């Protein structure tokens, strides 16, 4: 096989290299290890990518098929090339590190279809040349390129003004039968388990890839996969294909059209088009990350760097959030979103909820919400999400009803003003919930009123949801019009100083750099898919889903045996220490402690880690990682963010002073809830580790600690009898907490049980 | 042929009659002449309609095909029948008469598919019976019936809760090869010339029927036609099929599936469904009007009566409007909507209009608008429409751009606050224009802000437009979701006390009874299709398009030779007197004098009729009519409406007193613009007549005048050499104005030139 492959590769190289012609344009990365080449092959644009002189992407076609005119894939001549270098350090509002370097070399290639070389049904445009530009940015860890369509070129109008894509033709011709971690291509859901396979196996694993998937789902090819697609070569190179800054454009999937060659597969709109363009405009960036080590993939900021800087002048209202929720009760089956069982058919404005008979299982009732507020406040959380607060849940699901929710009217047992007042008095913000039921039409009709009501009562964050079949009908979740809706919701929310955490929306592509009020997304299988998630799932997501932005994974389930809640409940495949590890291995500025208060009460010593851990970081160190197997990460909190979270509480609408978060207490060494003023934060680190179904042991060098300083470490590890595998040995509850004096020379040896993990809090000694 | 048809008919009768079974349920009209029969034929619901014992609609199937379950067309058993009678007189806010009698006999039939008789993919519903009701209302002049789906029947839940129609199966089996006046079935436009043919010719006239149609167009069958469909039997009976009260449902077209049998053909949504239903609910009314005379069709209030009463508690802000517009300038080619020729591609928020180079042809500029305000105010008009006031027209058309307009930002040369102030000081309201460019998505995003701005500046009416391909993509103009949008716009406008005149929206179905702020619609070829409209067109519309509600036809073109405006202009096929006649033969509470001020100046004596004529009526008398040939109508103004129009002006936001309309002056006998208070209105009538390309003469008995009173008549007739036919004899300008003393015994002999007409103002002598 290897010999055969070698011959194949030589043939490929022979076929492509000599045909490049004399117009080869090359660009090297700042460190000189990466090189991208662009050329026209018989008028057709192509690119190749090399690392250390070896091909990563072979000769790959570029361009588009268009409606009403010839394609943008032939008859091109080279017009111009411009080169530049860029190097800056920027500071995200929140993130995995306080300082991000954006360093690349750029090449802007202008190509033209001359007048008369292509046909168009719009005869007015046939008299003008067609100009397309391709902008390459080459980083040390990867390539980004995008297509640009100027309105004018050299003072002359471009033939392309308004035009529609039937297909994007961009290829990624890989060099071999790499290992890939993939989920099936789908226009409506990313909620799949990852499949690890060779590229050549994707077709035959189509059915398996769809097992336990979300709903609705809409496939397009047996060899279609989603991005970010993480791959690994037999030489140990980590290649990741994704996109960045997807705005006013459909989402990019990939289809394996030839052996080892993916072509972009855009999500069409309801009329079948894959991009409605209006010059001047450009596509999102297509990215190919290339790293020597798996940890370098986690360290890469390629996607964020390719997005535009923050457009919000005032970001003082944006802050990280550690929250709890009246949510897992409904997910687990203990409670219901709906208030009554009286109504098989609800019509808002007609159905009388005031006189309906309560079903007694409604989770979002005043007493229960107060119970959560009390617990969250006592333990220094910032916020509480409550789902099922608003009328309409009785028949909301699966009916493709348009007017399911009004986003304004609470159930009779949810006293919205009083609960907000109560929460604010205790230093807790309520998080609003807007389930759109996937009707963007209806949500947009109510959005301004809903955001305005949030402002009135002091909500500053919303979890939005897009469960079900999209309305407008025949649109998918990731088509251009619906991607535009998600962005519209972010932009309108920003006007109201509202942070957005959208679920079932398109997976992010780094837009949170530009719009940092986009503090979270789901867009993958999270905790709620408890019974379907493979143990290795959370070790893959940071390589794939999280490349585009943080995920509201909702960790922290301390009672993983759901059978103790409802008879049909299954055993979740994780230990308590695995859940603790996630708070560090999974980056998000929005972290949940998802379980019930009563499930934390027996384990308050372990719960202490969730209280202490920060959610916004100055520095992140990726100690060890392999997709599908394990991740170990260390992070140092961003102090200014902790201050801001506390400050945020101090500015509650009711004028009362909020409490200081538990994480701040840990970092500042406070034992009581007193002021931070005048205190110096302690040098603090957190380490988290998670594993798949295999037990593992890691020796962690603490060489990132400041030499000469002494630290106290609190170490949370799986107990000897711990196991997250749901067999006779299932024991997710077993853990050990030890304390230890450590310094920069310490090596911590930490074991993880099957489906387990560990967590460490480290604080500079007084 | 006739013998053959007779045999065919007997066979038809023989085939259907004996199979009815014993369950025949019959209902008679109040006058006993109409009879509808309902029965189950082998479990399948059917109806028949008779007049004077003769069949009008033969055995016709009823029911639906559904998604996910068996159809609603078989396996039914009869459960119940309830009968009732209704008789009332109601008073429309505006209309053709002040008092409308709503008198019908009703039969509500309940039929059931018993448990186990049909299959469903939703097994939970298989355990419940499926209940459908059909409500028949039989009037002296026609039948209405609709399907109803109760949530419960006899205390038991209906199996139907949320369900989707794949097809509506309702048939209209006609008794012969009637003459029909039809336009092709289409999901996107009603802008067609009518074709007069036998039913059997519809297929072969498919291409001809599409000649000169609007854009975009979307057909579905060579034998598809739109409603209202006017037909005439060889016996001289006038049959009209239409629908009433179409809300939350797709528009009904008809497809001739068998000889002389139409089946309903609903406009599908983007996913192909033809109705998303949620119990309790009902379909619109399906109507079959049957009249002995053509004038009875015009007199019928069947469609309005089948709509719900007005839901607005306060209608004081709704008033009839006689208006002019900066509009025909753009339609005719004299001016442009766009302000500049600089931008082949506009992006709102980015494109700089302030520094753009004006093109010098922009119609909606301050000076021109003031000129129109001056003219309109001088001649007692109520309002002035201005199109092209807002940025975005440079590239608005045909590109399926989403964000074409913001409905807020005027061009640099349109000083919105100053022009409103100027207009209000002269007693003129400006009419807002919202061209949505058929993007309901974008329009809804801006609607609240746009209506709020209208309130701020004192606009109380909007002309909205839906030109182009609908966005959301793959929706047609008449699908359920888009019909819902039009209604949403009406409801939201009512909250702002705004009257709506929607163009390119769905043709109305009498909803203006329920929402009288819906003061107009286009939804047919109006004046703007100047070069395509057949001369007989305006004699057909009152039988078809106008059955559902008034049309903003925009009459009053005094310079029909468009070649005098632009070199490519064509000769419109009408005389000046034809245009005058339209103000009476065409009912609308919103009437325009569409031509330029400078085109009226040479003909101020004829223009006087447009100034005098009312636009809201106490009584209407349909003197003579034949579709495609001629209409002569006499109407008596509603005095309260004239007062309201004057009052309306007196409540301008700037507190200034408005002028009294010219029509009020005529009715009250005022010679100067002084107060109406203390004056008694004169007994007043207007008569209008129009003809197709044939010259005609009518002898009109004025027996509707009050006996014993003496009146002054001003008679506007085509001159002897007048002709609207664009050949060498073309002379649309020739007219004669005579005055005459008349009384209830007078018979006026009035001639109409080819494409001509006449108009008469009659006022009680002092």
XYZ file of N, CA, C and O in Angstrom, chain A residues 128 151-152 157 161-162 164 269-271 273 276 278-281 342 344-347 350 395 398-403 441 444-446 448-449 472-475 480-481 484-485 488 492 495, chain B residues 128 151-152 157 161-162 164 269-271 273 276 278-281 342 344-347 350 395 398-403 441 444-446 448-449 472-475 480-481 484-485 488 492 495:
368
model
N -17.832 44.270 -20.562
C -16.830 44.603 -19.547
C -16.062 43.345 -19.165
O -16.609 42.241 -19.186
N -15.667 46.359 -7.269
C -16.655 47.034 -8.121
C -15.970 47.566 -9.371
O -16.518 47.514 -10.469
N -14.777 48.089 -9.162
C -13.999 48.602 -10.289
C -12.591 48.029 -10.192
O -12.116 47.724 -9.100
N -15.371 49.533 -14.589
C -16.364 48.713 -13.909
C -16.127 47.234 -14.157
O -15.817 46.817 -15.272
N -21.577 42.458 -10.939
C -22.195 43.402 -9.997
C -23.054 42.602 -9.027
O -22.672 42.358 -7.905
N -24.220 42.177 -9.483
C -25.014 41.245 -8.693
C -24.968 39.906 -9.408
O -25.311 39.826 -10.581
N -25.033 35.309 -8.840
C -25.419 34.218 -7.960
C -24.559 32.997 -8.240
O -24.381 32.596 -9.388
N -29.634 28.065 -0.644
C -30.857 28.681 -0.126
C -32.066 27.948 -0.690
O -31.925 26.964 -1.428
N -33.248 28.407 -0.334
C -34.467 27.678 -0.701
C -34.637 27.573 -2.213
O -35.303 26.657 -2.706
N -34.038 28.489 -2.941
C -34.137 28.429 -4.398
C -32.964 27.679 -5.012
O -32.867 27.578 -6.234
N -29.671 28.366 -4.727
C -28.439 29.119 -4.970
C -27.506 29.036 -3.774
O -27.926 28.869 -2.641
N -25.520 34.709 -2.950
C -26.027 35.841 -3.736
C -25.065 36.980 -3.449
O -24.982 37.472 -2.325
N -23.006 40.675 -4.261
C -23.110 42.027 -4.815
C -21.784 42.740 -4.604
O -21.368 42.974 -3.473
N -21.127 43.077 -5.690
C -19.838 43.765 -5.612
C -20.006 45.171 -5.029
O -21.042 45.790 -5.249
N -19.012 45.692 -4.307
C -17.784 44.998 -3.917
C -18.061 44.028 -2.784
O -18.787 44.356 -1.857
N -17.489 42.837 -2.888
C -17.778 41.820 -1.878
C -16.679 40.761 -1.915
O -15.802 40.776 -2.782
N -53.151 20.864 29.342
C -54.518 21.059 28.852
C -54.596 21.213 27.333
O -55.631 20.924 26.748
N -53.536 20.576 23.552
C -52.816 19.946 22.440
C -52.513 20.954 21.330
O -51.664 20.720 20.494
N -53.233 22.082 21.334
C -53.049 23.098 20.294
C -53.094 24.466 20.961
O -54.088 24.833 21.580
N -51.990 25.193 20.851
C -51.906 26.521 21.453
C -51.956 27.577 20.363
O -51.277 27.436 19.338
N -52.755 28.604 20.567
C -52.717 29.784 19.691
C -52.493 31.002 20.572
O -53.391 31.399 21.328
N -55.008 33.677 21.914
C -56.338 33.079 22.045
C -56.375 32.106 23.219
O -57.318 32.095 24.006
N -47.197 22.974 22.643
C -47.232 22.310 21.324
C -46.154 22.865 20.410
O -46.326 22.935 19.201
N -41.809 20.406 16.577
C -41.965 19.496 15.440
C -43.162 19.767 14.565
O -43.442 19.006 13.646
N -43.896 20.831 14.820
C -45.117 21.069 14.046
C -44.922 22.124 12.964
O -45.848 22.435 12.222
N -43.716 22.697 12.921
C -43.447 23.766 11.956
C -44.487 24.868 12.061
O -44.888 25.471 11.062
N -44.953 25.100 13.285
C -45.795 26.274 13.538
C -44.917 27.520 13.396
O -43.746 27.506 13.779
N -45.510 28.561 12.912
C -44.761 29.800 12.781
C -44.808 30.585 14.089
O -43.794 30.869 14.706
N -46.005 30.867 14.536
C -46.182 31.722 15.715
C -46.248 30.852 16.972
O -47.317 30.614 17.525
N -38.626 34.076 10.926
C -39.643 35.070 10.560
C -40.324 35.592 11.822
O -40.408 36.798 12.065
N -37.913 37.478 14.300
C -37.588 38.852 13.897
C -38.763 39.805 14.124
O -38.571 40.991 14.371
N -39.987 39.269 14.026
C -41.136 40.140 14.284
C -41.182 40.610 15.736
O -41.686 41.683 16.033
N -40.649 39.799 16.651
C -40.739 40.099 18.077
C -39.423 40.582 18.675
O -39.378 40.988 19.846
N -37.250 43.095 18.534
C -37.033 44.421 19.111
C -37.810 44.564 20.417
O -37.278 45.064 21.411
N -39.036 44.099 20.413
C -39.839 44.161 21.642
C -39.222 43.290 22.730
O -39.192 43.655 23.914
N -38.260 30.741 7.283
C -38.905 30.471 5.997
C -38.700 29.023 5.517
O -37.585 28.509 5.591
N -39.780 28.466 4.995
C -39.771 27.084 4.545
C -38.716 26.847 3.463
O -38.445 27.711 2.642
N -38.174 25.635 3.517
C -37.197 25.149 2.532
C -35.820 25.777 2.694
O -34.924 25.484 1.921
N -35.657 26.632 3.676
C -34.307 27.076 4.020
C -33.703 26.072 5.009
O -34.429 25.490 5.821
N -27.352 31.058 3.279
C -26.992 32.478 3.385
C -28.077 33.308 4.083
O -27.764 34.068 5.008
N -29.362 33.154 3.701
C -30.368 34.004 4.375
C -30.451 33.719 5.875
O -30.670 34.642 6.655
N -27.553 35.025 7.707
C -27.763 36.462 7.874
C -28.681 36.758 9.053
O -28.511 37.765 9.744
N -29.652 35.910 9.262
C -30.523 36.116 10.431
C -29.732 36.036 11.734
O -29.900 36.877 12.618
N -27.947 39.133 12.145
C -28.885 40.218 12.456
C -29.215 40.219 13.955
O -29.242 41.280 14.601
N -28.465 43.419 16.324
C -29.555 44.092 17.033
C -29.369 43.973 18.544
O -29.663 44.907 19.292
N -26.994 46.522 19.918
C -27.604 47.849 20.110
C -28.268 47.954 21.478
O -28.394 49.036 22.027
N -57.936 8.565 17.455
C -59.031 9.526 17.548
C -59.706 9.646 16.189
O -59.069 9.514 15.151
N -61.292 21.764 17.263
C -60.319 21.110 18.154
C -60.954 19.909 18.826
O -60.325 18.865 18.981
N -62.193 20.079 19.219
C -62.947 18.981 19.822
C -64.290 18.870 19.120
O -64.811 19.865 18.606
N -61.355 15.015 21.533
C -60.336 15.661 20.705
C -60.404 15.169 19.263
O -60.570 13.977 19.005
N -54.771 18.102 14.467
C -54.324 19.221 15.309
C -53.458 20.141 14.438
O -53.911 21.169 13.986
N -52.235 19.721 14.173
C -51.413 20.435 13.196
C -51.294 19.535 11.982
O -50.867 18.381 12.102
N -50.850 19.403 7.396
C -50.428 20.148 6.204
C -51.145 19.616 4.971
O -51.201 18.408 4.743
N -46.224 26.799 -0.674
C -45.110 27.506 -0.050
C -43.802 26.954 -0.600
O -43.793 26.064 -1.452
N -42.685 27.468 -0.106
C -41.385 27.103 -0.676
C -41.088 25.618 -0.529
O -40.314 25.052 -1.299
N -41.710 24.976 0.437
C -41.501 23.542 0.624
C -42.552 22.723 -0.110
O -42.549 21.492 -0.019
N -45.893 22.829 0.269
C -47.177 22.591 0.951
C -48.182 23.672 0.607
O -47.839 24.809 0.297
N -50.744 25.152 5.899
C -50.286 24.598 7.181
C -51.371 24.969 8.182
O -51.575 26.147 8.478
N -53.690 24.540 11.782
C -53.685 24.193 13.197
C -55.078 24.386 13.763
O -55.601 25.511 13.800
N -55.687 23.308 14.224
C -57.042 23.377 14.768
C -57.046 24.165 16.078
O -56.063 24.122 16.812
N -58.137 24.875 16.408
C -59.318 25.048 15.563
C -59.031 26.051 14.453
O -58.423 27.084 14.695
N -59.491 25.712 13.262
C -59.199 26.572 12.122
C -60.180 26.298 10.996
O -60.987 25.362 11.080
N -24.558 57.372 -10.593
C -23.181 57.038 -10.206
C -22.996 55.576 -9.823
O -21.903 55.042 -9.947
N -23.700 51.656 -9.972
C -24.279 50.402 -10.472
C -24.589 49.435 -9.335
O -25.341 48.486 -9.498
N -23.985 49.664 -8.175
C -24.185 48.777 -7.026
C -24.314 49.638 -5.781
O -23.401 50.383 -5.440
N -25.464 49.546 -5.132
C -25.705 50.331 -3.924
C -25.673 49.418 -2.711
O -26.253 48.330 -2.725
N -24.986 49.841 -1.662
C -25.059 49.148 -0.378
C -25.455 50.176 0.678
O -24.659 51.061 1.026
N -23.312 52.125 3.308
C -21.943 52.292 2.793
C -21.911 53.313 1.656
O -21.032 54.171 1.606
N -30.142 50.534 -7.953
C -29.949 49.145 -8.395
C -31.002 48.231 -7.804
O -30.746 47.071 -7.527
N -34.785 43.709 -9.945
C -34.459 42.475 -10.657
C -33.226 41.757 -10.173
O -32.812 40.770 -10.774
N -32.617 42.222 -9.093
C -31.371 41.605 -8.640
C -31.576 40.686 -7.453
O -30.634 40.072 -6.970
N -32.814 40.604 -6.969
C -33.096 39.785 -5.783
C -32.171 40.158 -4.625
O -31.774 39.312 -3.832
N -31.832 41.436 -4.559
C -31.127 41.930 -3.385
C -32.100 41.912 -2.213
O -33.293 42.179 -2.372
N -31.567 41.648 -1.051
C -32.417 41.636 0.133
C -32.548 43.051 0.695
O -33.632 43.601 0.810
N -31.419 43.642 1.003
C -31.415 44.942 1.673
C -31.365 46.057 0.631
O -30.344 46.676 0.404
N -38.767 39.885 4.148
C -37.819 39.766 5.260
C -37.278 41.149 5.627
O -37.331 41.578 6.777
N -40.055 43.654 6.907
C -40.467 43.438 8.299
C -39.404 43.914 9.287
O -39.719 44.325 10.396
N -38.135 43.842 8.883
C -37.088 44.334 9.786
C -37.198 45.831 10.023
O -36.805 46.332 11.061
N -37.726 46.560 9.024
C -37.778 48.021 9.108
C -39.163 48.556 9.395
O -39.341 49.757 9.602
N -41.554 48.599 11.718
C -41.937 49.348 12.918
C -41.278 50.735 12.907
O -41.930 51.736 13.191
N -40.015 50.775 12.559
C -39.318 52.066 12.498
C -39.940 52.956 11.415
O -40.081 54.169 11.585
N -38.518 35.747 1.426
C -37.755 34.503 1.380
C -37.800 33.804 0.014
O -38.862 33.710 -0.606
N -36.621 33.301 -0.372
C -36.476 32.661 -1.663
C -37.419 31.462 -1.810
O -37.698 30.774 -0.854
N -37.851 31.273 -3.045
C -38.698 30.151 -3.451
C -40.135 30.288 -2.972
O -40.951 29.408 -3.222
N -40.451 31.373 -2.283
C -41.858 31.655 -2.017
C -42.435 32.429 -3.195
O -41.725 33.201 -3.841
N -49.075 30.901 1.488
C -49.572 31.188 2.836
C -48.616 32.095 3.625
O -49.069 33.082 4.220
N -47.302 31.809 3.646
C -46.439 32.686 4.442
C -46.435 34.131 3.942
O -46.353 35.063 4.745
N -49.587 35.871 4.721
C -49.527 36.274 6.126
C -48.734 37.559 6.304
O -49.061 38.371 7.161
N -47.702 37.727 5.501
C -46.946 38.983 5.590
C -47.830 40.186 5.242
O -47.805 41.199 5.948
N -49.925 40.891 8.074
C -49.121 41.440 9.175
C -48.901 42.946 8.966
O -49.028 43.751 9.909
N -50.142 45.696 11.699
C -49.173 46.591 12.331
C -49.465 48.047 11.953
O -49.319 48.948 12.781
N -52.168 49.571 14.073
C -51.702 50.011 15.401
C -51.157 51.439 15.333
O -51.176 52.154 16.318
